[in-house]
PDB file of C-alpha atoms in Angstrom:
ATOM      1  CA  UNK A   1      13.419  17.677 -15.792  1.00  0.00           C
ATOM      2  CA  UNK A   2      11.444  14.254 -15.177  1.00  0.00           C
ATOM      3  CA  UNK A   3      12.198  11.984 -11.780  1.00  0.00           C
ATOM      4  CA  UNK A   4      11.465   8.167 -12.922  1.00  0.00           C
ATOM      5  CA  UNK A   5      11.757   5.794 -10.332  1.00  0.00           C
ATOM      6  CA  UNK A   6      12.450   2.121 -11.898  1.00  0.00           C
ATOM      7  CA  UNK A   7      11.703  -1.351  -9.835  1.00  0.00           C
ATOM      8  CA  UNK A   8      12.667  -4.475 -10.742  1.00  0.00           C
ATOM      9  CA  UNK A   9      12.806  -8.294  -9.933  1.00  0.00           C
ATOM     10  CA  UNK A  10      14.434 -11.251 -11.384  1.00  0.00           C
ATOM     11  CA  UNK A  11      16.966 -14.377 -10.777  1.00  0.00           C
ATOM     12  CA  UNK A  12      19.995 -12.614  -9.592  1.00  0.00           C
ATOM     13  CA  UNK A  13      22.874 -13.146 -11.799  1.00  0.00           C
ATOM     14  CA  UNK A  14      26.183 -11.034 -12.756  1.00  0.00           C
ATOM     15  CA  UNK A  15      25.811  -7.801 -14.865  1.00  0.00           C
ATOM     16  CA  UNK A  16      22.477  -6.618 -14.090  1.00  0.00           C
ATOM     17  CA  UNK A  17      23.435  -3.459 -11.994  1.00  0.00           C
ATOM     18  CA  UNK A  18      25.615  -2.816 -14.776  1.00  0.00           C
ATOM     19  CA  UNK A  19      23.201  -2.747 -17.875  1.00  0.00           C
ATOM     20  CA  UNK A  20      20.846  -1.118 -16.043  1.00  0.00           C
ATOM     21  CA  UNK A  21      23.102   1.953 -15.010  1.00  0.00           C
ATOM     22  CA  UNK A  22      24.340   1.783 -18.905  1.00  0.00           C
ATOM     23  CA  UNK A  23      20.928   2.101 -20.055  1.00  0.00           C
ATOM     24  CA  UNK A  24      19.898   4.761 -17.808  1.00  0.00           C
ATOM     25  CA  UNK A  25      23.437   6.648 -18.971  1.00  0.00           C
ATOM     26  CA  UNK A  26      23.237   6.355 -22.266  1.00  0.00           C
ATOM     27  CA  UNK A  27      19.551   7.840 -22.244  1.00  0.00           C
ATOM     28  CA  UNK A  28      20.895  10.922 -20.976  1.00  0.00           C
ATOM     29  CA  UNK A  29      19.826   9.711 -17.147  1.00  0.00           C
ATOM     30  CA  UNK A  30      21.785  10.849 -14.259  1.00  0.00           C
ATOM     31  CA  UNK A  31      21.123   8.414 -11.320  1.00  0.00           C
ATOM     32  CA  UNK A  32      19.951   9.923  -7.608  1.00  0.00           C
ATOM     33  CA  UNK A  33      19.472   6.764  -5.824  1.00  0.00           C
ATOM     34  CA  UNK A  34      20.310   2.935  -6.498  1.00  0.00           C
ATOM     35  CA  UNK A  35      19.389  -0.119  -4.017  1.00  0.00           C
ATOM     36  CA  UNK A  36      19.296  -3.801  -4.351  1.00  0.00           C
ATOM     37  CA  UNK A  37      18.770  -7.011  -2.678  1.00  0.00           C
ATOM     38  CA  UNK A  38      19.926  -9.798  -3.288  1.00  0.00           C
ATOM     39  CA  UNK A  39      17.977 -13.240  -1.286  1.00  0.00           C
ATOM     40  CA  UNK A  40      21.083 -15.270  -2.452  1.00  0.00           C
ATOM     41  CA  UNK A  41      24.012 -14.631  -4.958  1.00  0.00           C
ATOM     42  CA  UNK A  42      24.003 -17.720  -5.702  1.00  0.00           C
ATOM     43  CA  UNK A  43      20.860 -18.449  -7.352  1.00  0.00           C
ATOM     44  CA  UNK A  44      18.633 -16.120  -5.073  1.00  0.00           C
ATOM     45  CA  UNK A  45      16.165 -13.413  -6.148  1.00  0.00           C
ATOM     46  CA  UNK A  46      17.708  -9.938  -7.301  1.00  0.00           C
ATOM     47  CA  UNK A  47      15.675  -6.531  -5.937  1.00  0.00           C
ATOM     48  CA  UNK A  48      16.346  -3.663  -7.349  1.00  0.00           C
ATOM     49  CA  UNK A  49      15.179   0.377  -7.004  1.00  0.00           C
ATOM     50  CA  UNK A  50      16.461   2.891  -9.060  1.00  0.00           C
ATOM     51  CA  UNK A  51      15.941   6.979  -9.075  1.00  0.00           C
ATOM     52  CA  UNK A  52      17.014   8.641 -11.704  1.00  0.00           C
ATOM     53  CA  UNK A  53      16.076  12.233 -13.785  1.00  0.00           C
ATOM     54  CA  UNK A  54      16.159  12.771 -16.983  1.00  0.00           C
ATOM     55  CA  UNK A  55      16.296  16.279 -18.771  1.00  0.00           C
ATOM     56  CA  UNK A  56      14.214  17.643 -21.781  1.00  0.00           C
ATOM     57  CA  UNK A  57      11.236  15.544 -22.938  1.00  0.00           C
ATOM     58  CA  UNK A  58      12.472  13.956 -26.055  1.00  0.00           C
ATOM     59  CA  UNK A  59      11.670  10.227 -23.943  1.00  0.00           C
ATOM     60  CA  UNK A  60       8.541   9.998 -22.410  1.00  0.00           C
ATOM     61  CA  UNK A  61       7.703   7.263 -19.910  1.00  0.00           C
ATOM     62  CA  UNK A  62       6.391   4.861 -22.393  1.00  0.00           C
ATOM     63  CA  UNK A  63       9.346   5.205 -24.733  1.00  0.00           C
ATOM     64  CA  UNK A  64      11.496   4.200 -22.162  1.00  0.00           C
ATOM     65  CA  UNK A  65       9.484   1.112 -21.140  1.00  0.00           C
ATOM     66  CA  UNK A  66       9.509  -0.008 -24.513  1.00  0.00           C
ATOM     67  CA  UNK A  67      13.281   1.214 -24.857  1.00  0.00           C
ATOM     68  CA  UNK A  68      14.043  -1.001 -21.889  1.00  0.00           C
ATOM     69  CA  UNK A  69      12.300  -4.105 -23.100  1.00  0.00           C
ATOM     70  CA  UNK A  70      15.388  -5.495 -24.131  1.00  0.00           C
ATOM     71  CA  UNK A  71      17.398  -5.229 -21.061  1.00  0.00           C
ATOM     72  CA  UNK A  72      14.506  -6.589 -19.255  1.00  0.00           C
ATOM     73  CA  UNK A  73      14.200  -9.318 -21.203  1.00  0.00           C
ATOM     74  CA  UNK A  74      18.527 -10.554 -20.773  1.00  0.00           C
ATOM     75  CA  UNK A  75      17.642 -11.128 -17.240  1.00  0.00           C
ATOM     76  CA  UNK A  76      14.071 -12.509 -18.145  1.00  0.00           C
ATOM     77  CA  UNK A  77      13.298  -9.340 -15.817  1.00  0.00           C
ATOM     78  CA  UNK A  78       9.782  -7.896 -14.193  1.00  0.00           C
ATOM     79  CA  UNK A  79      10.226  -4.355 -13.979  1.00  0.00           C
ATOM     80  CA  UNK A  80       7.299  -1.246 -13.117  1.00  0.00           C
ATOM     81  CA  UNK A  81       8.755   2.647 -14.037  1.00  0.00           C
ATOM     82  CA  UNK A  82       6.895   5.374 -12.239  1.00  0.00           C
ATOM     83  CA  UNK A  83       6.571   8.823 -12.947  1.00  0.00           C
ATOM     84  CA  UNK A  84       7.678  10.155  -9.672  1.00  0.00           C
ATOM     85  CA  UNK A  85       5.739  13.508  -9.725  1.00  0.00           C
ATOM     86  CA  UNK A  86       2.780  11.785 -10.794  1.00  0.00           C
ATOM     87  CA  UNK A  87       0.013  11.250  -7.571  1.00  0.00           C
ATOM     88  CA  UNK A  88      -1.591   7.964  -7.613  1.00  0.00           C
ATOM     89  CA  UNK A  89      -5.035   8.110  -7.295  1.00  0.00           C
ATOM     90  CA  UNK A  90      -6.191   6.730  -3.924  1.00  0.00           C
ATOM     91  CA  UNK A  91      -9.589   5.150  -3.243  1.00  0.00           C
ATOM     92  CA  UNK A  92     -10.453   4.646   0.322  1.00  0.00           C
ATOM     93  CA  UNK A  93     -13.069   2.056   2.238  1.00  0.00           C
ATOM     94  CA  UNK A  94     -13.930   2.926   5.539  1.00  0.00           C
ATOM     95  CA  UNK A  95     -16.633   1.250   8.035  1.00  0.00           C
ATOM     96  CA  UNK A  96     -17.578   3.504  11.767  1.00  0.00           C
ATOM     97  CA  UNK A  97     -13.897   3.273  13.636  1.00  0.00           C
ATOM     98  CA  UNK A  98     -13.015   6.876  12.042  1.00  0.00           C
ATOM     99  CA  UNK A  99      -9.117   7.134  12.970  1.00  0.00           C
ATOM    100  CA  UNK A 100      -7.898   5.931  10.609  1.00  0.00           C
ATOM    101  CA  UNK A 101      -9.425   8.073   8.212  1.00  0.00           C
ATOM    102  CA  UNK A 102      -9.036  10.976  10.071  1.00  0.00           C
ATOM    103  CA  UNK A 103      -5.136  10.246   9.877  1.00  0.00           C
ATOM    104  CA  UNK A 104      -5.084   9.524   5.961  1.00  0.00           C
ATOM    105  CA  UNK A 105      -7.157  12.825   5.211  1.00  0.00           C
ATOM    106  CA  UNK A 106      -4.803  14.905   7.926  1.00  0.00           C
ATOM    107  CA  UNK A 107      -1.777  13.461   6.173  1.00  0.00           C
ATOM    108  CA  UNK A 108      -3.166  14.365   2.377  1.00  0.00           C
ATOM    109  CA  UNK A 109      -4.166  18.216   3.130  1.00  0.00           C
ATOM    110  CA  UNK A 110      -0.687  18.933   4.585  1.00  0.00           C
ATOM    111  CA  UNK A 111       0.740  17.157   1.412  1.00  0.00           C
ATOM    112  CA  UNK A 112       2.578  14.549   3.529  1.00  0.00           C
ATOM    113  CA  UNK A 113       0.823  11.610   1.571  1.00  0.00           C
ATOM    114  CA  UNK A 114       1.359  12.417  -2.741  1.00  0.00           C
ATOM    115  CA  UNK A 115      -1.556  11.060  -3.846  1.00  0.00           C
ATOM    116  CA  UNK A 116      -5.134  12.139  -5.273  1.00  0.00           C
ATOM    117  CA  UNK A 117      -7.973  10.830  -3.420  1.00  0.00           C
ATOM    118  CA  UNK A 118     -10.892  10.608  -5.757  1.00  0.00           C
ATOM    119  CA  UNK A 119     -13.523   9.002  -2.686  1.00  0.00           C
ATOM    120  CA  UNK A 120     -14.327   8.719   0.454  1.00  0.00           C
ATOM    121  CA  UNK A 121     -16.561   5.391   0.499  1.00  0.00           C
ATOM    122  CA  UNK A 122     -18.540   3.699   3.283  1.00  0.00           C
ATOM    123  CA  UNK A 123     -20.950   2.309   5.313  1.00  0.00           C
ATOM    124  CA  UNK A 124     -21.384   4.834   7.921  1.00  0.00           C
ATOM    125  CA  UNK A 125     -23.333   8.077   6.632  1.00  0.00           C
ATOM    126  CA  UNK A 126     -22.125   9.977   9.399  1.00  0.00           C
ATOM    127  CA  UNK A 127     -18.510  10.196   7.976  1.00  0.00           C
ATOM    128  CA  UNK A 128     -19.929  12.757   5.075  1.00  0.00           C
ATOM    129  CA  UNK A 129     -18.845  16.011   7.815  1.00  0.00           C
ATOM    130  CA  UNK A 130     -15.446  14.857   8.053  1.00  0.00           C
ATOM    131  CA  UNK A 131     -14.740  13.926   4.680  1.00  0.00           C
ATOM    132  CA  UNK A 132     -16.191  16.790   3.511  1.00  0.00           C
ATOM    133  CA  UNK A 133     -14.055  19.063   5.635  1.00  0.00           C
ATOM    134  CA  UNK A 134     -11.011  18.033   3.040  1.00  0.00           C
ATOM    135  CA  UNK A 135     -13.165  18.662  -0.448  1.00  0.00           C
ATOM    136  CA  UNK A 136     -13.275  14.650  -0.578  1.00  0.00           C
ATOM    137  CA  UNK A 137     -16.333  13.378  -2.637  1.00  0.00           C
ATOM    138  CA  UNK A 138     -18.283  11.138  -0.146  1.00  0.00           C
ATOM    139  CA  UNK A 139     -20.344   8.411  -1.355  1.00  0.00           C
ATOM    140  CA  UNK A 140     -22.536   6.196   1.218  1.00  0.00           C
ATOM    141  CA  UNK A 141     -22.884   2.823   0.824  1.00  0.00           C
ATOM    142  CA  UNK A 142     -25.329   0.625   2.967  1.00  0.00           C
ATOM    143  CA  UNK A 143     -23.040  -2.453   2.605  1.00  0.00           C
ATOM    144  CA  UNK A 144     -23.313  -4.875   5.474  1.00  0.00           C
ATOM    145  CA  UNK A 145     -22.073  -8.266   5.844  1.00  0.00           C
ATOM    146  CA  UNK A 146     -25.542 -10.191   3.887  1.00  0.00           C
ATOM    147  CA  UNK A 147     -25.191  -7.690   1.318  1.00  0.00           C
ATOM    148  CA  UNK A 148     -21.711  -6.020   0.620  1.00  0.00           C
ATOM    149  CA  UNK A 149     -22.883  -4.131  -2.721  1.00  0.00           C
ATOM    150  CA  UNK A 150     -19.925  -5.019  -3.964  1.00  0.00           C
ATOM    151  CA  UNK A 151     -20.914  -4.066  -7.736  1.00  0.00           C
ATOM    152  CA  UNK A 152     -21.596  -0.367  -6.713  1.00  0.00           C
ATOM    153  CA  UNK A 153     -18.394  -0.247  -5.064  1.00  0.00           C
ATOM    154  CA  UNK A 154     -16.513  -1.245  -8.325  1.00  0.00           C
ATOM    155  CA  UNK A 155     -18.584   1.184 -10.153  1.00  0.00           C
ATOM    156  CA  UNK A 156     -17.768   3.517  -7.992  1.00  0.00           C
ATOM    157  CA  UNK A 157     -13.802   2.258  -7.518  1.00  0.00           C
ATOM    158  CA  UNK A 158     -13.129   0.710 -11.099  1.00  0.00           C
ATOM    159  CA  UNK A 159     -11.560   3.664 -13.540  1.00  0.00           C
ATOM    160  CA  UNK A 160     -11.093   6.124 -11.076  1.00  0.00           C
ATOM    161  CA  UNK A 161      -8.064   5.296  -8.815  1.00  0.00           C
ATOM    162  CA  UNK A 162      -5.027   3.148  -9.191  1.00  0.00           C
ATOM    163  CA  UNK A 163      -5.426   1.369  -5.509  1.00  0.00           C
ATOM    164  CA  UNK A 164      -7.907   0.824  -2.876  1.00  0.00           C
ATOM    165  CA  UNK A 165      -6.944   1.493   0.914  1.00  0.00           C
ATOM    166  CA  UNK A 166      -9.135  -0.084   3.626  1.00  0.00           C
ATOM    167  CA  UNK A 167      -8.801   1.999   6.751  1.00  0.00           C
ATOM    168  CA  UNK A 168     -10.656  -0.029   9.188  1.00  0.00           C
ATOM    169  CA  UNK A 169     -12.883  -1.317   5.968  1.00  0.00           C
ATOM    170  CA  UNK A 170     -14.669  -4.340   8.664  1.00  0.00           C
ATOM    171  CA  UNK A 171     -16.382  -5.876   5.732  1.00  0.00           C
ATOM    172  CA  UNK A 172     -14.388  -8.776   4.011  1.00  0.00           C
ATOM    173  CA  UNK A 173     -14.347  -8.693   0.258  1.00  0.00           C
ATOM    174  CA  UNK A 174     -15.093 -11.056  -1.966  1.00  0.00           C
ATOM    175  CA  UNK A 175     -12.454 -12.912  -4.217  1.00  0.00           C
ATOM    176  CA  UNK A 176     -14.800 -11.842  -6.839  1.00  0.00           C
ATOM    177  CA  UNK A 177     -14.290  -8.177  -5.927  1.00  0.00           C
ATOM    178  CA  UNK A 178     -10.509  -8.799  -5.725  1.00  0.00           C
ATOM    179  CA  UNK A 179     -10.341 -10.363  -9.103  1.00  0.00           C
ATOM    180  CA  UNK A 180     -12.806  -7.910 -10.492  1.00  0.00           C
ATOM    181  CA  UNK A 181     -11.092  -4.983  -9.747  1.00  0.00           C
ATOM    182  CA  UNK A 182      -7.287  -6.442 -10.641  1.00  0.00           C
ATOM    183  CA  UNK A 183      -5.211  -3.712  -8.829  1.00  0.00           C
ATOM    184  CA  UNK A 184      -3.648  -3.500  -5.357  1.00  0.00           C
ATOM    185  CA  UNK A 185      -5.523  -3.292  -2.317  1.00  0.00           C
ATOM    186  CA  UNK A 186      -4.138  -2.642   0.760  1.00  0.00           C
ATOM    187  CA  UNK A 187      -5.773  -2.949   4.255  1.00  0.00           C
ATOM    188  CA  UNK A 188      -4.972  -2.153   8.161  1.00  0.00           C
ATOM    189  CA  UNK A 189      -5.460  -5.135  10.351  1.00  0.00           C
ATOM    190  CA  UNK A 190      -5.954  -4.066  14.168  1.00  0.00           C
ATOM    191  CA  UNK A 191      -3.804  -7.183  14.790  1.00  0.00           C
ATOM    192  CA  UNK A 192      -0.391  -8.368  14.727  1.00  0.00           C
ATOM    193  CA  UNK A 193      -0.425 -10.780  11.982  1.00  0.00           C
ATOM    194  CA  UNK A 194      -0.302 -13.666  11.627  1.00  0.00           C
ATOM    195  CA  UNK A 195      -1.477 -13.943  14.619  1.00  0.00           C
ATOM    196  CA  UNK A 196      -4.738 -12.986  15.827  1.00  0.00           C
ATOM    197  CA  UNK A 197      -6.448 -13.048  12.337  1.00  0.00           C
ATOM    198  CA  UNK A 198      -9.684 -11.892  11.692  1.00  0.00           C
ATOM    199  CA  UNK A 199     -12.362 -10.408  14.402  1.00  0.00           C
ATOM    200  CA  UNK A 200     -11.885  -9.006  17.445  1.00  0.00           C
ATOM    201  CA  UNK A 201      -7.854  -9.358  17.324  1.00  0.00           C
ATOM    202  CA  UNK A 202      -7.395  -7.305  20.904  1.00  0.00           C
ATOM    203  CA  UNK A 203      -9.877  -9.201  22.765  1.00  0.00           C
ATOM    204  CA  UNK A 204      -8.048 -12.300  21.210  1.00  0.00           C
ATOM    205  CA  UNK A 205      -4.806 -11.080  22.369  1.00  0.00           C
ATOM    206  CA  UNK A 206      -6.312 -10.320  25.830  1.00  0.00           C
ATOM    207  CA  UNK A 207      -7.459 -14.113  26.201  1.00  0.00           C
ATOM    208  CA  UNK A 208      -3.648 -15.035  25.585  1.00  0.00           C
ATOM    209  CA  UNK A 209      -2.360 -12.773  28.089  1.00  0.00           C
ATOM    210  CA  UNK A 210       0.421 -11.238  25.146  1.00  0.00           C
ATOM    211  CA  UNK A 211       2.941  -8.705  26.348  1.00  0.00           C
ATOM    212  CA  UNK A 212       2.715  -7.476  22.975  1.00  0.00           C
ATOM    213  CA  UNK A 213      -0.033  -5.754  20.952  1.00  0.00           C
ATOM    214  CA  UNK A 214       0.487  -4.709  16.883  1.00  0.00           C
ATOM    215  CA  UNK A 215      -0.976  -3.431  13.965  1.00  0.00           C
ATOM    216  CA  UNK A 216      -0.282  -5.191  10.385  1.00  0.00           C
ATOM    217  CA  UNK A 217      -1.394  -3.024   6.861  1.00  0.00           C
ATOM    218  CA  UNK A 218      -0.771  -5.439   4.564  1.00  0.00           C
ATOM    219  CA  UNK A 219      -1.819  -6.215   0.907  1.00  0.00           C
ATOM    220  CA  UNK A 220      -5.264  -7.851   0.197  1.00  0.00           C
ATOM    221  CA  UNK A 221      -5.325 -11.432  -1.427  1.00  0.00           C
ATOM    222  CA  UNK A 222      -8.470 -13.862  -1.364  1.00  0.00           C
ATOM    223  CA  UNK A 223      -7.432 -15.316   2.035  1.00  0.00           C
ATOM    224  CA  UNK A 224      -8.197 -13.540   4.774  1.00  0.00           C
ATOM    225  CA  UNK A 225      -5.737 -11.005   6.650  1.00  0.00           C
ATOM    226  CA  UNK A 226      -2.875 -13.176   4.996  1.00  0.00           C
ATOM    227  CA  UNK A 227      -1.667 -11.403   2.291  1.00  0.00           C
ATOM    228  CA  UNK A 228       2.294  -9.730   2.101  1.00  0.00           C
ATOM    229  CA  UNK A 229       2.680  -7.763   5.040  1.00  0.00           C
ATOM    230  CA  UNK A 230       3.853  -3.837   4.544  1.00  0.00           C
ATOM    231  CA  UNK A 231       4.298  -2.573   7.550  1.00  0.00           C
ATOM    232  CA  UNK A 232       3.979  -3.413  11.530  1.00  0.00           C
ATOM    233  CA  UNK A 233       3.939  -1.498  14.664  1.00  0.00           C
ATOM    234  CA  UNK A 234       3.597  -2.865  17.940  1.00  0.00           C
ATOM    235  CA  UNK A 235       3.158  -1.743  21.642  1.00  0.00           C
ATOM    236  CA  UNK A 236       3.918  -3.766  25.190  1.00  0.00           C
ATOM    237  CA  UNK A 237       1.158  -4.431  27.374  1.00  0.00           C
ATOM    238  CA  UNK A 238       0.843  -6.119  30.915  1.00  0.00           C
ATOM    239  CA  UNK A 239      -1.377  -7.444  33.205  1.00  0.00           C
ATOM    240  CA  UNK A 240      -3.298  -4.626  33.607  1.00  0.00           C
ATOM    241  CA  UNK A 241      -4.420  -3.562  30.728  1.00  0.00           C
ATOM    242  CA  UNK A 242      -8.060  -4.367  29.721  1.00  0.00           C
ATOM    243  CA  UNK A 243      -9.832  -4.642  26.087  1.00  0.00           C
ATOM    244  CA  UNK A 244     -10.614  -0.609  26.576  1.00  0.00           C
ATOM    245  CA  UNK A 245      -7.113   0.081  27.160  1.00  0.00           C
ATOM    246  CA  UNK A 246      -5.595  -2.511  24.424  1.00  0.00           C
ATOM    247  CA  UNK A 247      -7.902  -0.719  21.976  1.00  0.00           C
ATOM    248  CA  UNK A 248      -6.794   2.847  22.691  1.00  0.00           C
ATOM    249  CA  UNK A 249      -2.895   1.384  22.207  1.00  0.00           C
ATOM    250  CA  UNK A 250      -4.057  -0.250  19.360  1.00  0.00           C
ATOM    251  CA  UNK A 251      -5.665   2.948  17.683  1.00  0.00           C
ATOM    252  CA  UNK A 252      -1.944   4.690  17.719  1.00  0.00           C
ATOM    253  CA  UNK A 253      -0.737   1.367  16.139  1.00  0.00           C
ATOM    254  CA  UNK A 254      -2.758   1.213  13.234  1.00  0.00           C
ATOM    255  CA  UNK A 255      -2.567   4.701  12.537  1.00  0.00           C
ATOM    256  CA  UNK A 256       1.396   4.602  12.318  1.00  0.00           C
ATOM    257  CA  UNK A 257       1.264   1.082  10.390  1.00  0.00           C
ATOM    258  CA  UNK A 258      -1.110   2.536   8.043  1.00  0.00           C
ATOM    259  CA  UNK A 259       0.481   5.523   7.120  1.00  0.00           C
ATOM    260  CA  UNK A 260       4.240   4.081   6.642  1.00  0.00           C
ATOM    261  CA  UNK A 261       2.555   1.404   4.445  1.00  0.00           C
ATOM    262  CA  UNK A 262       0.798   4.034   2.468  1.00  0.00           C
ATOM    263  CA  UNK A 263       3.995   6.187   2.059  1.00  0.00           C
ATOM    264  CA  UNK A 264       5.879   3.209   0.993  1.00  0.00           C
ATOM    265  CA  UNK A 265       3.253   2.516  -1.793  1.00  0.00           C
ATOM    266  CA  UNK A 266       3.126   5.880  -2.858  1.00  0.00           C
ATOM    267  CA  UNK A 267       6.942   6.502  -2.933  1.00  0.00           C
ATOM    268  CA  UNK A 268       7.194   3.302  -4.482  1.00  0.00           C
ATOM    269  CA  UNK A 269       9.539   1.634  -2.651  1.00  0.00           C
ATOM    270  CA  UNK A 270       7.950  -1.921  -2.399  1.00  0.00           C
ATOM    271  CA  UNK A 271       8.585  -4.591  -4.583  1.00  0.00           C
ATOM    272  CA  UNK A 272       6.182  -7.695  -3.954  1.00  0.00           C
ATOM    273  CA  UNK A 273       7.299 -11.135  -3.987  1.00  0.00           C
ATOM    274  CA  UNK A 274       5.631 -14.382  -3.660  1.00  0.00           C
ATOM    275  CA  UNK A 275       3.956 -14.079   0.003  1.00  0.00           C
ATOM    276  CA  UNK A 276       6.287 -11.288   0.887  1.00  0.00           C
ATOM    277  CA  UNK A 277       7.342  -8.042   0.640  1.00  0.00           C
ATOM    278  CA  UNK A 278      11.097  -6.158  -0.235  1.00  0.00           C
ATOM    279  CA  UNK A 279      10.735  -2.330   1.136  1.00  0.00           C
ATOM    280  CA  UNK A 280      13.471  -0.281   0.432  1.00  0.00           C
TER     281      UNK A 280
END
């Protein structure tokens, strides 16, 4: 028996829910989960996830793309159907802070995060023990901020994985990169966006005297730390708390924010829209 998970998008309008169920019945599919949103009945954007499994292999998952092409196209419809037992294959970018990668390669050996990781890459050699610890090829690259080596990092990156994650990545890349490489990216921001963009977001928050500190993961775009947000996790703070303190909150944060972006992704439950995001 095959799990597909179907996502789609359009102009809402009446009957969709109800082709789409048809088509999923009368090609022998037995639905295990249905949501929608809808921005606006009238005239609004229509959201919609659908689990369903399907017995026997007499439709694969391209047949019933191409199968569906028709229903897609009454609503003028952008749909994505996923294999749900099939891992996506994970790249990761990671600069000294270590936490964060810690966290993704705890999560993946216990089998809490249903993806292949193909690399470890970055700019700190030292990270080779801990990645290695996990059976995680390791590949150092001496990228700094004059020279990212962008190239070897799409050599590297390019047919091997279906995303990139950057878990505390502190290099910016290049809209070249990001055009280059033409699939999602998604990064952790030790900030609460869109606030506090770019460098040093807790000192930045310290200066304003916030009772609030966060952590954005969010999906890469060629402006910086401003593309659709994922997830968000945030922490009070007061008076006394210092930069050394704010930073060991903030550690927690983007570890949590990370992770519940990255099982979102994975599970695919998020549906990106203009400069936003639908998670369902």
């Amino acid at each position: 028996m095959k799990t597909y998970i179907l996502l789609l998008q359009c102009k809402d309008r009446k009957g969709i829910v109800a082709k789409v169920t048809e088509f999923i019945f009368k090609s022998g599919g037995n639905i295990v989960t249905l949501d929608q949103y809808s921005s606006n009945p009238e005239g609004g954007h229509f959201f919609m996830r659908v689990e369903f499994t399907l017995k026997g292999t007499a439709l694969s998952k391209n047949n019933l793309e191409r199968r569906f092409i028709p229903v897609a196209g009454l609503f003028r419809a952008k749909i994505a159907l996923y294999d749900k037992n099939m891992p996506l294959r994970m790249g990761v970018l990671v600069s000294k802070p270590d936490h964060c990668l810690a966290d993704i390669l705890y999560l993946y050996k216990r089998q809490e995060l249903n993806v292949d990781i193909p690399f470890v890459v970055s700019n700190f050699s030292k990270h080779k023990e801990l990645v290695s610890q996990y059976k995680v090829p390791f590949y150092f690259v001496s990228s700094n901020s004059k020279d990212r080596k962008e190239k070897e990092i799409l050599r590297i990156a390019g047919l091997s994985t279906d995303f990139l994650v950057l878990a505390r990545y502190m290099l910016v890349l290049s809209p070249a990169f990001i055009k280059v490489y033409a699939k999602d990216i998604i990064n952790i921001h030790h900030g609460f966006l869109p606030s506090f963009k770019g460098r040093d977001p807790y000192q930045q928050a310290l200066n304003k005297g916030v009772k609030v500190i966060g952590a954005t993961s969010h999906f890469v775009n060629d402006k910086l730390d401003a593309g659709p947000i994922i997830s968000q996790e945030v922490e009070r703070v007061s008076h006394k708390d210092d930069l050394k303190s704010l930073i060991l909150k903030g550690r927690n944060l983007e570890k949590r924010a990370l992770s519940d972006a990255l099982r979102a992704y994975i599970e695919h439950r998020v549906i990106r829209f203009k400069d936003k995001t639908v998670i369902f």
